[in-house]
């Protein structure tokens, strides 16, 4: 799944600048991994420590959680997600320490900033609006430190610092990372702006609303 179709001549800046070293550790947050049942979902310090202990033991500096990964056991504490069967992860999780700065991968308009205060949600988030060769799309960044360093309506340039990794309430109670997700205009129009997971029934529509974010993530 590749989006947008034409990237000729487009400069995509590394989201974390030159901070990330080497290859990532690939976390397994799927229901196939029994370790997901051990995570203390409502104790940020312990949850975060478990994730970063696993990362350190892997001898990697940073990690990722995969796009479209099935995460039923990881989401077991959230009844609305379970009831709606929205188990499939719509973003790419990049796992780095608290306060790591992020830089805009493309020229953008800050479409929206905010903070969700309920545990298990995004915490601080920023949505950037992009136009590449006439194709408008949005990049979503969740679990960010607040107060935000950019404002809604602001125009930012490729490579400009716009956010930092959050923790505790700023990360929605999740371990320190950023959730990077792509939204099409169709997703915005359909009211899916804050959806981080999708049900099996909507998977056939994933390219229409939530294309793969991998093209936008450089390191």
CSV table of C-alpha atoms in Angstrom, one decimal:
chain,number,residue,atom,x,y,z
A,1,UNK,CA,0.0,0.0,0.0
A,2,UNK,CA,1.7,3.1,-1.3
A,3,UNK,CA,0.4,6.7,-1.1
A,4,UNK,CA,0.6,9.2,-2.6
A,5,UNK,CA,1.3,7.8,-6.0
A,6,UNK,CA,3.8,10.5,-7.3
A,7,UNK,CA,6.8,11.4,-5.1
A,8,UNK,CA,9.0,12.5,-7.9
A,9,UNK,CA,11.2,15.3,-6.7
A,10,UNK,CA,9.8,15.3,-3.2
A,11,UNK,CA,12.2,15.7,-0.3
A,12,UNK,CA,11.0,13.8,2.8
A,13,UNK,CA,12.9,14.8,5.9
A,14,UNK,CA,13.7,12.2,8.6
A,15,UNK,CA,11.0,12.5,11.3
A,16,UNK,CA,13.7,12.4,14.1
A,17,UNK,CA,16.4,14.2,12.2
A,18,UNK,CA,19.7,12.3,12.9
A,19,UNK,CA,18.7,11.0,16.3
A,20,UNK,CA,17.8,7.4,15.3
A,21,UNK,CA,20.9,5.1,14.9
A,22,UNK,CA,21.0,1.7,13.2
A,23,UNK,CA,18.0,-0.5,12.4
A,24,UNK,CA,14.9,-0.6,14.6
A,25,UNK,CA,13.9,-3.3,17.0
A,26,UNK,CA,10.5,-4.7,15.8
A,27,UNK,CA,8.2,-5.1,18.7
A,28,UNK,CA,5.5,-7.8,18.6
A,29,UNK,CA,2.3,-6.2,20.0
A,30,UNK,CA,0.0,-8.8,18.4
A,31,UNK,CA,-2.1,-11.3,20.2
A,32,UNK,CA,0.3,-14.0,19.2
A,33,UNK,CA,2.8,-12.6,21.8
A,34,UNK,CA,1.9,-13.7,25.4
A,35,UNK,CA,4.0,-10.8,26.7
A,36,UNK,CA,1.1,-8.4,25.8
A,37,UNK,CA,-0.9,-10.0,28.6
A,38,UNK,CA,1.8,-8.9,31.1
A,39,UNK,CA,1.8,-5.2,30.3
A,40,UNK,CA,0.5,-3.1,33.1
A,41,UNK,CA,-1.8,-0.9,31.0
A,42,UNK,CA,-2.8,1.5,33.7
A,43,UNK,CA,0.6,2.0,35.3
A,44,UNK,CA,2.6,4.3,33.0
A,45,UNK,CA,5.9,3.9,34.8
A,46,UNK,CA,5.9,0.2,34.9
A,47,UNK,CA,4.5,-0.2,31.4
A,48,UNK,CA,7.1,2.2,30.0
A,49,UNK,CA,9.9,0.4,31.9
A,50,UNK,CA,8.8,-2.9,30.5
A,51,UNK,CA,8.9,-1.6,26.9
A,52,UNK,CA,12.3,0.1,27.2
A,53,UNK,CA,13.8,-2.8,29.1
A,54,UNK,CA,12.9,-5.0,26.2
A,55,UNK,CA,14.3,-2.5,23.8
A,56,UNK,CA,17.6,-2.3,25.8
A,57,UNK,CA,17.9,-6.1,25.9
A,58,UNK,CA,17.6,-6.2,22.1
A,59,UNK,CA,20.7,-4.0,21.8
A,60,UNK,CA,18.7,-1.5,19.6
A,61,UNK,CA,18.4,2.2,20.2
A,62,UNK,CA,14.8,2.5,19.0
A,63,UNK,CA,11.9,0.4,18.0
A,64,UNK,CA,8.7,0.2,16.0
A,65,UNK,CA,5.3,-1.2,16.3
A,66,UNK,CA,3.8,-2.3,13.0
A,67,UNK,CA,1.1,-0.9,10.8
A,68,UNK,CA,-2.1,-3.1,10.5
A,69,UNK,CA,-0.9,-5.3,13.3
A,70,UNK,CA,-3.7,-7.1,15.1
A,71,UNK,CA,-3.6,-6.1,18.8
A,72,UNK,CA,-6.7,-7.6,20.6
A,73,UNK,CA,-4.9,-8.6,23.8
A,74,UNK,CA,-3.0,-5.2,24.0
A,75,UNK,CA,-6.4,-3.5,23.8
A,76,UNK,CA,-8.2,-5.8,26.3
A,77,UNK,CA,-8.8,-3.0,28.8
A,78,UNK,CA,-10.8,-0.9,26.5
A,79,UNK,CA,-14.4,-2.2,26.1
A,80,UNK,CA,-15.4,0.1,23.3
A,81,UNK,CA,-12.5,-1.1,21.1
A,82,UNK,CA,-13.3,-4.8,22.0
A,83,UNK,CA,-17.0,-4.3,21.3
A,84,UNK,CA,-16.4,-2.7,17.9
A,85,UNK,CA,-13.7,-5.3,17.1
A,86,UNK,CA,-11.3,-2.5,16.2
A,87,UNK,CA,-8.1,-4.5,16.7
A,88,UNK,CA,-6.0,-3.5,13.7
A,89,UNK,CA,-3.5,-0.8,14.2
A,90,UNK,CA,-3.7,2.1,11.7
A,91,UNK,CA,-0.4,3.7,12.4
A,92,UNK,CA,3.3,3.1,12.7
A,93,UNK,CA,4.6,3.4,16.3
A,94,UNK,CA,8.1,4.7,16.6
A,95,UNK,CA,9.4,4.1,20.1
A,96,UNK,CA,12.0,6.6,21.4
A,97,UNK,CA,12.5,8.3,24.8
A,98,UNK,CA,10.5,11.1,26.3
A,99,UNK,CA,11.1,14.5,24.9
A,100,UNK,CA,12.8,13.3,21.7
A,101,UNK,CA,12.2,16.1,19.1
A,102,UNK,CA,10.4,15.6,15.8
A,103,UNK,CA,10.8,17.4,12.5
A,104,UNK,CA,8.2,17.9,9.8
A,105,UNK,CA,8.8,15.4,7.0
A,106,UNK,CA,7.2,17.8,4.4
A,107,UNK,CA,6.0,21.3,4.1
A,108,UNK,CA,2.7,21.5,5.9
A,109,UNK,CA,-0.1,23.5,7.5
A,110,UNK,CA,-0.9,22.6,11.1
A,111,UNK,CA,-4.5,21.4,10.6
A,112,UNK,CA,-5.2,20.6,14.3
A,113,UNK,CA,-3.6,20.3,17.7
A,114,UNK,CA,-5.1,19.0,20.9
A,115,UNK,CA,-5.0,16.7,23.8
A,116,UNK,CA,-7.2,13.7,24.7
A,117,UNK,CA,-7.2,13.3,28.5
A,118,UNK,CA,-8.7,9.8,28.9
A,119,UNK,CA,-6.2,7.1,29.6
A,120,UNK,CA,-5.7,4.8,26.5
A,121,UNK,CA,-6.2,7.7,24.0
A,122,UNK,CA,-3.7,9.8,22.2
A,123,UNK,CA,-2.9,12.4,24.8
A,124,UNK,CA,-1.3,15.2,22.9
A,125,UNK,CA,-1.7,15.1,19.2
A,126,UNK,CA,-0.9,17.2,16.0
A,127,UNK,CA,-2.4,16.8,12.5
A,128,UNK,CA,-0.4,18.2,9.6
A,129,UNK,CA,-2.0,18.9,6.2
A,130,UNK,CA,0.1,18.3,3.1
A,131,UNK,CA,-0.2,18.8,-0.6
A,132,UNK,CA,2.1,16.7,-2.9
A,133,UNK,CA,1.6,17.2,-6.6
A,134,UNK,CA,-2.0,18.1,-6.1
A,135,UNK,CA,-2.8,15.2,-3.7
A,136,UNK,CA,-4.0,16.5,-0.3
A,137,UNK,CA,-3.5,14.2,2.7
A,138,UNK,CA,-2.9,14.5,6.4
A,139,UNK,CA,-0.2,13.1,8.8
A,140,UNK,CA,-1.3,12.4,12.4
A,141,UNK,CA,1.1,12.3,15.3
A,142,UNK,CA,-0.2,11.0,18.7
A,143,UNK,CA,1.2,10.8,22.2
A,144,UNK,CA,3.0,14.1,22.1
A,145,UNK,CA,4.4,16.4,24.8
A,146,UNK,CA,2.2,19.4,25.6
A,147,UNK,CA,1.9,22.4,25.5
A,148,UNK,CA,2.4,22.1,21.7
A,149,UNK,CA,5.2,24.1,20.1
A,150,UNK,CA,3.1,24.8,17.0
A,151,UNK,CA,-0.5,26.2,16.6
A,152,UNK,CA,-3.4,25.4,14.4
A,153,UNK,CA,-3.2,27.3,11.1
A,154,UNK,CA,0.6,27.7,11.3
A,155,UNK,CA,2.6,27.0,8.1
A,156,UNK,CA,5.7,24.9,8.8
A,157,UNK,CA,8.6,24.0,6.5
A,158,UNK,CA,10.1,20.6,5.8
A,159,UNK,CA,12.6,19.9,8.5
A,160,UNK,CA,11.1,22.3,11.0
A,161,UNK,CA,10.8,21.1,14.6
A,162,UNK,CA,7.2,20.7,15.5
A,163,UNK,CA,6.8,18.3,18.4
A,164,UNK,CA,8.3,16.1,21.1
A,165,UNK,CA,7.6,12.7,22.5
A,166,UNK,CA,5.2,12.8,25.5
A,167,UNK,CA,4.8,10.8,28.6
A,168,UNK,CA,2.1,9.9,31.2
A,169,UNK,CA,-1.0,12.0,30.5
A,170,UNK,CA,0.6,13.5,27.4
A,171,UNK,CA,1.0,10.0,26.0
A,172,UNK,CA,-2.4,8.9,27.0
A,173,UNK,CA,-0.9,6.5,29.5
A,174,UNK,CA,0.9,4.6,26.8
A,175,UNK,CA,4.7,4.0,26.7
A,176,UNK,CA,6.8,6.8,25.2
A,177,UNK,CA,6.4,6.7,21.4
A,178,UNK,CA,4.7,8.5,18.5
A,179,UNK,CA,1.8,7.1,16.6
A,180,UNK,CA,2.3,8.1,13.0
A,181,UNK,CA,-0.8,7.7,10.8
A,182,UNK,CA,-1.8,8.8,7.3
A,183,UNK,CA,-5.4,10.1,6.7
A,184,UNK,CA,-6.9,10.9,3.3
A,185,UNK,CA,-9.4,13.6,2.7
A,186,UNK,CA,-12.0,10.9,2.5
A,187,UNK,CA,-11.1,9.8,6.1
A,188,UNK,CA,-11.5,13.4,7.4
A,189,UNK,CA,-14.8,13.8,5.6
A,190,UNK,CA,-16.1,10.5,7.0
A,191,UNK,CA,-15.3,11.5,10.6
A,192,UNK,CA,-12.4,9.0,11.1
A,193,UNK,CA,-9.8,11.7,12.1
A,194,UNK,CA,-9.2,10.2,15.6
A,195,UNK,CA,-9.5,6.5,14.7
A,196,UNK,CA,-6.3,4.6,15.6
A,197,UNK,CA,-7.7,1.1,15.0
A,198,UNK,CA,-10.0,-0.5,12.5
A,199,UNK,CA,-12.3,-3.5,12.5
A,200,UNK,CA,-11.9,-6.4,10.0
A,201,UNK,CA,-15.0,-5.3,8.2
A,202,UNK,CA,-13.4,-2.0,7.3
A,203,UNK,CA,-10.0,-3.5,6.2
A,204,UNK,CA,-11.0,-3.5,2.5
A,205,UNK,CA,-11.3,0.3,2.8
A,206,UNK,CA,-8.0,0.9,4.5
A,207,UNK,CA,-6.3,2.3,1.4
A,208,UNK,CA,-9.2,4.7,0.9
A,209,UNK,CA,-9.0,6.1,4.4
A,210,UNK,CA,-5.8,5.1,6.1
A,211,UNK,CA,-2.9,4.3,3.6
A,212,UNK,CA,0.4,2.9,4.8
A,213,UNK,CA,2.5,5.5,6.7
A,214,UNK,CA,5.8,3.8,5.8
A,215,UNK,CA,6.5,6.1,2.8
A,216,UNK,CA,6.6,9.2,5.1
A,217,UNK,CA,8.9,7.8,7.7
A,218,UNK,CA,12.6,8.3,6.9
A,219,UNK,CA,15.5,7.7,9.3
